[in-house]
Coordinates of C-alpha atoms in Angstrom, one line a residue:
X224 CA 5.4 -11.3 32.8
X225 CA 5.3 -15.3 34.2
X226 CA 7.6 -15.6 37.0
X227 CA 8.8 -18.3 34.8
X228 CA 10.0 -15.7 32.2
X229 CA 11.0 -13.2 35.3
X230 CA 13.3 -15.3 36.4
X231 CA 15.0 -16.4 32.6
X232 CA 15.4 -12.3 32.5
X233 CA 17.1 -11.6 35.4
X234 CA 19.7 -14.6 34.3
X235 CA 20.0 -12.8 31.1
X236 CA 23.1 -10.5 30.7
X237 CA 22.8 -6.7 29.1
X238 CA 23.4 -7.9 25.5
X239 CA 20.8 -10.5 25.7
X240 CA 18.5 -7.8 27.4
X241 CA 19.2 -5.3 24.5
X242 CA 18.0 -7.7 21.9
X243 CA 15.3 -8.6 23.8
X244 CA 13.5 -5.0 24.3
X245 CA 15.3 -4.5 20.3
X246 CA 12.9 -7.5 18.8
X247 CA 9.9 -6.2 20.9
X248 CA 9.8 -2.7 19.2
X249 CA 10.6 -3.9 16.1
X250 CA 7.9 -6.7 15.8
X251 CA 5.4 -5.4 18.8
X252 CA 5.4 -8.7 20.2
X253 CA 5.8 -9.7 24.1
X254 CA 8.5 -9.9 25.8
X255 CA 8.0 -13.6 26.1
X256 CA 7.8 -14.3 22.5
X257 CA 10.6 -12.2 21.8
X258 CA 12.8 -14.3 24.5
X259 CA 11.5 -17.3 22.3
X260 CA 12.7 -16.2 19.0
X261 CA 15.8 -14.7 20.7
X262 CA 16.4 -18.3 22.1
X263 CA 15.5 -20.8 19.2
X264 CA 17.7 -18.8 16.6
X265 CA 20.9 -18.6 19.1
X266 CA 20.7 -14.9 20.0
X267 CA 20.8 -13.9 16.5
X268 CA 18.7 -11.3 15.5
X269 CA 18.4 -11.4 12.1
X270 CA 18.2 -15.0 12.5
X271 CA 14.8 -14.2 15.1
X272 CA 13.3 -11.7 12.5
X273 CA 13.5 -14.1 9.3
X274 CA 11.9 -16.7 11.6
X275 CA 9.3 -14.6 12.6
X276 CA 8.3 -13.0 9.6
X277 CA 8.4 -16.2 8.1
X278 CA 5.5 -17.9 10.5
X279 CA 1.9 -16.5 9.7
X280 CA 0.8 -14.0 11.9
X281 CA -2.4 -15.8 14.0
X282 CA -5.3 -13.7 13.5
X283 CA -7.6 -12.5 16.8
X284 CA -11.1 -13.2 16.9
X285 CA -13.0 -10.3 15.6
X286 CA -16.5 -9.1 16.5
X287 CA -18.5 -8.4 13.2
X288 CA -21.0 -5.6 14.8
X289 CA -18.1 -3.6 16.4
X290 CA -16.0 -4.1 12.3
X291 CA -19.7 -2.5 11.4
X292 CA -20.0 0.4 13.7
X293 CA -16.6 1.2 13.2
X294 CA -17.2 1.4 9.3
X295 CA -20.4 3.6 9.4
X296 CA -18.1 6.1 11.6
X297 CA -16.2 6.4 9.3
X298 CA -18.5 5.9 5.7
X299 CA -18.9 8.9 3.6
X300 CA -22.5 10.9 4.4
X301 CA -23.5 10.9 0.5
X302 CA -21.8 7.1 -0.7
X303 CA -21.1 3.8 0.8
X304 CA -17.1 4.3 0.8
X305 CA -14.6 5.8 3.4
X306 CA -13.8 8.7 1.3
X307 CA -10.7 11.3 2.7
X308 CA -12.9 13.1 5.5
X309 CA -13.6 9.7 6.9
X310 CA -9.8 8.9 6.5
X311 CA -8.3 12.0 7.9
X312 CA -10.8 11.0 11.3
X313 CA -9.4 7.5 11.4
X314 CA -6.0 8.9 11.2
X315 CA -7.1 11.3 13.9
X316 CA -8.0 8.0 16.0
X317 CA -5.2 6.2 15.9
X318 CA -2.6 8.8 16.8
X319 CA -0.8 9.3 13.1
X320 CA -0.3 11.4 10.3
X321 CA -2.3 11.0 7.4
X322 CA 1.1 11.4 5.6
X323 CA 2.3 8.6 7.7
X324 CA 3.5 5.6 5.7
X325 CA 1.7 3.2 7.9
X326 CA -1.1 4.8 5.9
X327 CA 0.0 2.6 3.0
X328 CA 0.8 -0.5 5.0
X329 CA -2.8 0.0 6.1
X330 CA -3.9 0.3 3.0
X331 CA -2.3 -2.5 1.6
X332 CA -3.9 -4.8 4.5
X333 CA -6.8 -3.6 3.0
X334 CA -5.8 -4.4 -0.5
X335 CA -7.4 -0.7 -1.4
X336 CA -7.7 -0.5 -5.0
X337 CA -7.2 3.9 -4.3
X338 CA -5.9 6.3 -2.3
X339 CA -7.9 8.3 0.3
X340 CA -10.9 5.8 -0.4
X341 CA -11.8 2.2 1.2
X342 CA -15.2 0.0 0.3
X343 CA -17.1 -1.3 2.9
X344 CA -15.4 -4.9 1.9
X345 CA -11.8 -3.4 1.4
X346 CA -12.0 -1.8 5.1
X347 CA -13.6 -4.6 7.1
X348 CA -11.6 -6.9 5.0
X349 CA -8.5 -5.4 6.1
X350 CA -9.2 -5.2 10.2
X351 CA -10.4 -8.9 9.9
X352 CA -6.8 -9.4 8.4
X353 CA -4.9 -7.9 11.2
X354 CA -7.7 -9.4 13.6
X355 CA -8.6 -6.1 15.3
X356 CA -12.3 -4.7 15.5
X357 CA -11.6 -1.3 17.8
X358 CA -9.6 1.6 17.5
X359 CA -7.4 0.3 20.8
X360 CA -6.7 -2.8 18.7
X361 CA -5.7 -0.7 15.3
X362 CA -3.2 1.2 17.8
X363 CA -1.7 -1.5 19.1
X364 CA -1.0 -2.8 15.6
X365 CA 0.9 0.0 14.5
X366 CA 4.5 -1.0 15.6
X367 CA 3.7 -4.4 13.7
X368 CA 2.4 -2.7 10.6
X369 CA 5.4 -0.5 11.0
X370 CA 8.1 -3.5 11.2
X371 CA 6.2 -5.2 8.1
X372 CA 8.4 -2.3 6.1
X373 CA 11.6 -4.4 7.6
X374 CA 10.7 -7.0 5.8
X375 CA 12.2 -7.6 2.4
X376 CA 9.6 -9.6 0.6
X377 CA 7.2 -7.0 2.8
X378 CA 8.2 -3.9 1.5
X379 CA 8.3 -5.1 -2.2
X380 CA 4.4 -6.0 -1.9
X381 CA 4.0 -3.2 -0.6
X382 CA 6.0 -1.0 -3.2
X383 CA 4.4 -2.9 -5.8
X384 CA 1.0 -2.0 -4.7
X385 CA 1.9 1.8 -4.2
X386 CA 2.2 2.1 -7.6
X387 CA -1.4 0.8 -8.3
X388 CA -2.8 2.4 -5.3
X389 CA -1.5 6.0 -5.9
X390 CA -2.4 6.4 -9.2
X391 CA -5.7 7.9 -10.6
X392 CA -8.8 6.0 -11.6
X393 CA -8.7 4.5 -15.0
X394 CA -4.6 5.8 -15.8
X395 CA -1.9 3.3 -16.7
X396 CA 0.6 5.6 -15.8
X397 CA 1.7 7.2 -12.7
X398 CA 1.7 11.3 -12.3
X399 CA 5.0 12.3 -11.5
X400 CA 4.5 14.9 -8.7
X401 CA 2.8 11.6 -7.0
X402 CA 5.6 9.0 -8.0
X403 CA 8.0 11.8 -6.5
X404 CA 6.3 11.8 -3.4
X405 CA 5.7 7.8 -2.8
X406 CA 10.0 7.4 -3.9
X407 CA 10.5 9.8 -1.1
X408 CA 8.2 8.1 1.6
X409 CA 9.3 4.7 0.7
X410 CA 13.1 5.5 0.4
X411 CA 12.9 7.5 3.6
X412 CA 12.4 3.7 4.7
X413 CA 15.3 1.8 2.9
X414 CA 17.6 4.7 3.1
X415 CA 18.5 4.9 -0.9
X416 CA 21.3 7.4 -1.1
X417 CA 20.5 8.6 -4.8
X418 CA 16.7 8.8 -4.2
X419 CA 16.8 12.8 -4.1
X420 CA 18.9 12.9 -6.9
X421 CA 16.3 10.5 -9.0
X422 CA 13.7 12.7 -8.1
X423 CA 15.7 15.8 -9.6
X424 CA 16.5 14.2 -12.6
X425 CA 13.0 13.5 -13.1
X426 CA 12.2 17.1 -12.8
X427 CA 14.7 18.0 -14.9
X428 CA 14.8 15.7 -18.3
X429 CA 11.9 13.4 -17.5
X430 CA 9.0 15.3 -16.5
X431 CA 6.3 12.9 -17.9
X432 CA 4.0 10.3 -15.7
X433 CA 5.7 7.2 -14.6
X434 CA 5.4 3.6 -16.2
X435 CA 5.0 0.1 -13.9
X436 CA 7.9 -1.5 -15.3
X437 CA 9.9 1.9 -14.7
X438 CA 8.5 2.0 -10.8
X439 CA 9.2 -1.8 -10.5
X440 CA 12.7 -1.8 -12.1
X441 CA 14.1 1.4 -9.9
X442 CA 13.2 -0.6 -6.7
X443 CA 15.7 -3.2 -8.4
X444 CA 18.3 -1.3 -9.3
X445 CA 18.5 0.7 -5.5
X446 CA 18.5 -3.0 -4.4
X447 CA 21.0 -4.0 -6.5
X448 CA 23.8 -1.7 -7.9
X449 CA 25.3 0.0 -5.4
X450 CA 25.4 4.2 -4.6
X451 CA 28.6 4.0 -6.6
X452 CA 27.5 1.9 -9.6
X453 CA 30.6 0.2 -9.4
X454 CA 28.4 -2.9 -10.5
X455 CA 26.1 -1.1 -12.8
X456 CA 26.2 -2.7 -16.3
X457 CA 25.5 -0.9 -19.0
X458 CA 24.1 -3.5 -21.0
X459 CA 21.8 -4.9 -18.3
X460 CA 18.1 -5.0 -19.1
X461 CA 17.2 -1.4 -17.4
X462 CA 14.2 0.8 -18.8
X463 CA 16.1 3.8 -20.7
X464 CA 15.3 5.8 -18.0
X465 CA 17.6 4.1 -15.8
X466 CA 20.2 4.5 -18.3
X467 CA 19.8 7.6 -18.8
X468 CA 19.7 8.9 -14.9
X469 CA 23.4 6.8 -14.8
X470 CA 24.3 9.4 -17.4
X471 CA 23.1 12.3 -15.4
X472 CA 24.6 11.3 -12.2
X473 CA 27.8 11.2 -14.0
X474 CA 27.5 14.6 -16.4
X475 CA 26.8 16.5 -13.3
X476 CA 29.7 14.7 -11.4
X477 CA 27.5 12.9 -8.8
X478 CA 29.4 9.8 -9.4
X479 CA 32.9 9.9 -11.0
X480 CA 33.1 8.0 -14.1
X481 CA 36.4 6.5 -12.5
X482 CA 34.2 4.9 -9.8
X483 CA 32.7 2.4 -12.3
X484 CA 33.8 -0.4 -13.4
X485 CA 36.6 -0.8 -16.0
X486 CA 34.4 -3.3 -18.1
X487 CA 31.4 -0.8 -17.6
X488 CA 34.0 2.0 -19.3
X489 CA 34.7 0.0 -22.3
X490 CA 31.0 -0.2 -23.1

């Protein structure tokens, strides 16, 4: 820390402070730049974030032999790809889960076309992106990666390329024991109160794979009509599926048909 910045900090009072250390483990960045933001938007936070999120991110200068040895520690003995032993060792490398969700955001820097596998161009591609090129760097990147899911527009990339990402080679459609699983990692994220009882409906009268435009619309409608469905129209342009999971919540009493809306009633 300057003593520039040292002394700005000690003027600042508790509140100030709060937001301060607040924007630093949201975004990963330094405490200076996070004074910055904190300043230029007025102390507002969500003011800071927008403005952050909004600037491009400037990319580090990275070394293309180190992006090459990290790659063949991690390549597959028998094919030129990172296949899941190589991934579960990365994982092991940077301190996380392989269940983690940062997994995805990873993956999605990468623009990985599958799960559990990344090409040569997919995997150097994506450290070039996020300009590291050791494992340190990858670490340090984590909180970032992690706050990316914070971000509106963010998270619906990212949503929009689970779907492609978790599905199997050469299906349109999404297995349902996998769609199950990404709802509950991504909603763990955005906090969708009805997201475990989508997943038992699913179970329970769906039970076939999982269409784009279905995976697509459900992250608009969580967005959208609220846990009540006080604003759910029953005429809106859902998938059937939708429709019909408004009609489960309300046969098994999840949601009273009192709570929606008189015009919604009529219809």
């Amino acid at each position: 820390m300057t003593f520039i910045f040292a002394f700005y900090q000690n003027k600042l009072g508790r509140g100030h402070r709060d937001k301060v250390h607040q924007f630093m483990t949201i975004t990963g960045t330094s405490e200076k730049a996070a004074y910055q933001a904190l300043k230029a938007s007025d102390w507002h936070l969500e003011g800071a974030f927008d403005a952050f999120y909004s600037q491009p991110q400037p990319k580090s200068y990275t070394d293309a032999r180190r992006l090459e040895d990290l790659y063949n520690r991690y390549k597959d003995a028998y094919a030129d790809m990172i296949m899941a032993d190589g991934i579960t060792l990365l994982c092991s490398d940077i301190l996380v889960d392989h269940q983690d969700i940062v997994m995805l955001v990873l993956s999605w820097h990468m623009k990985a076309a599958t799960m559990c596998e990344f090409s040569k161009q997919e995997f150097i591609g994506g450290l070039q992106s996020l300009g590291v090129d050791s494992i340190e760097k990858l670490r340090e990147k984590i909180p970032f990666m992690r706050s990316e899911l914070k971000d509106d527009q963010k998270f619906r990339e990212i949503y929009n390329f689970a779907f492609g990402w978790a599905k199997e080679k050469g299906q349109k459609s999404l297995a349902l024991d996998t769609a199950i699983g990404m709802w509950q990692l991504l909603f763990a994220e955005k906090h969708w109160p009805l997201v475990d009882h989508w997943c038992q409906f699913l179970q329970a009268r769906h039970n076939k794979a999982i269409s784009r435009d279905t995976w697509s619309q459900l992250l608009e409608f969580a967005k959208t009509v609220d846990p009540q469905l006080s604003n759910y129209d029953v005429d809106g342009a859902w998938p059937y599926l939708i429709d019909e999971f408004v009609e489960y919540l309300i046969e098994n009493g999840i949601i009273q048909k009192g709570q929606l809306s008189d015009w919604t009633q009529k219809h």
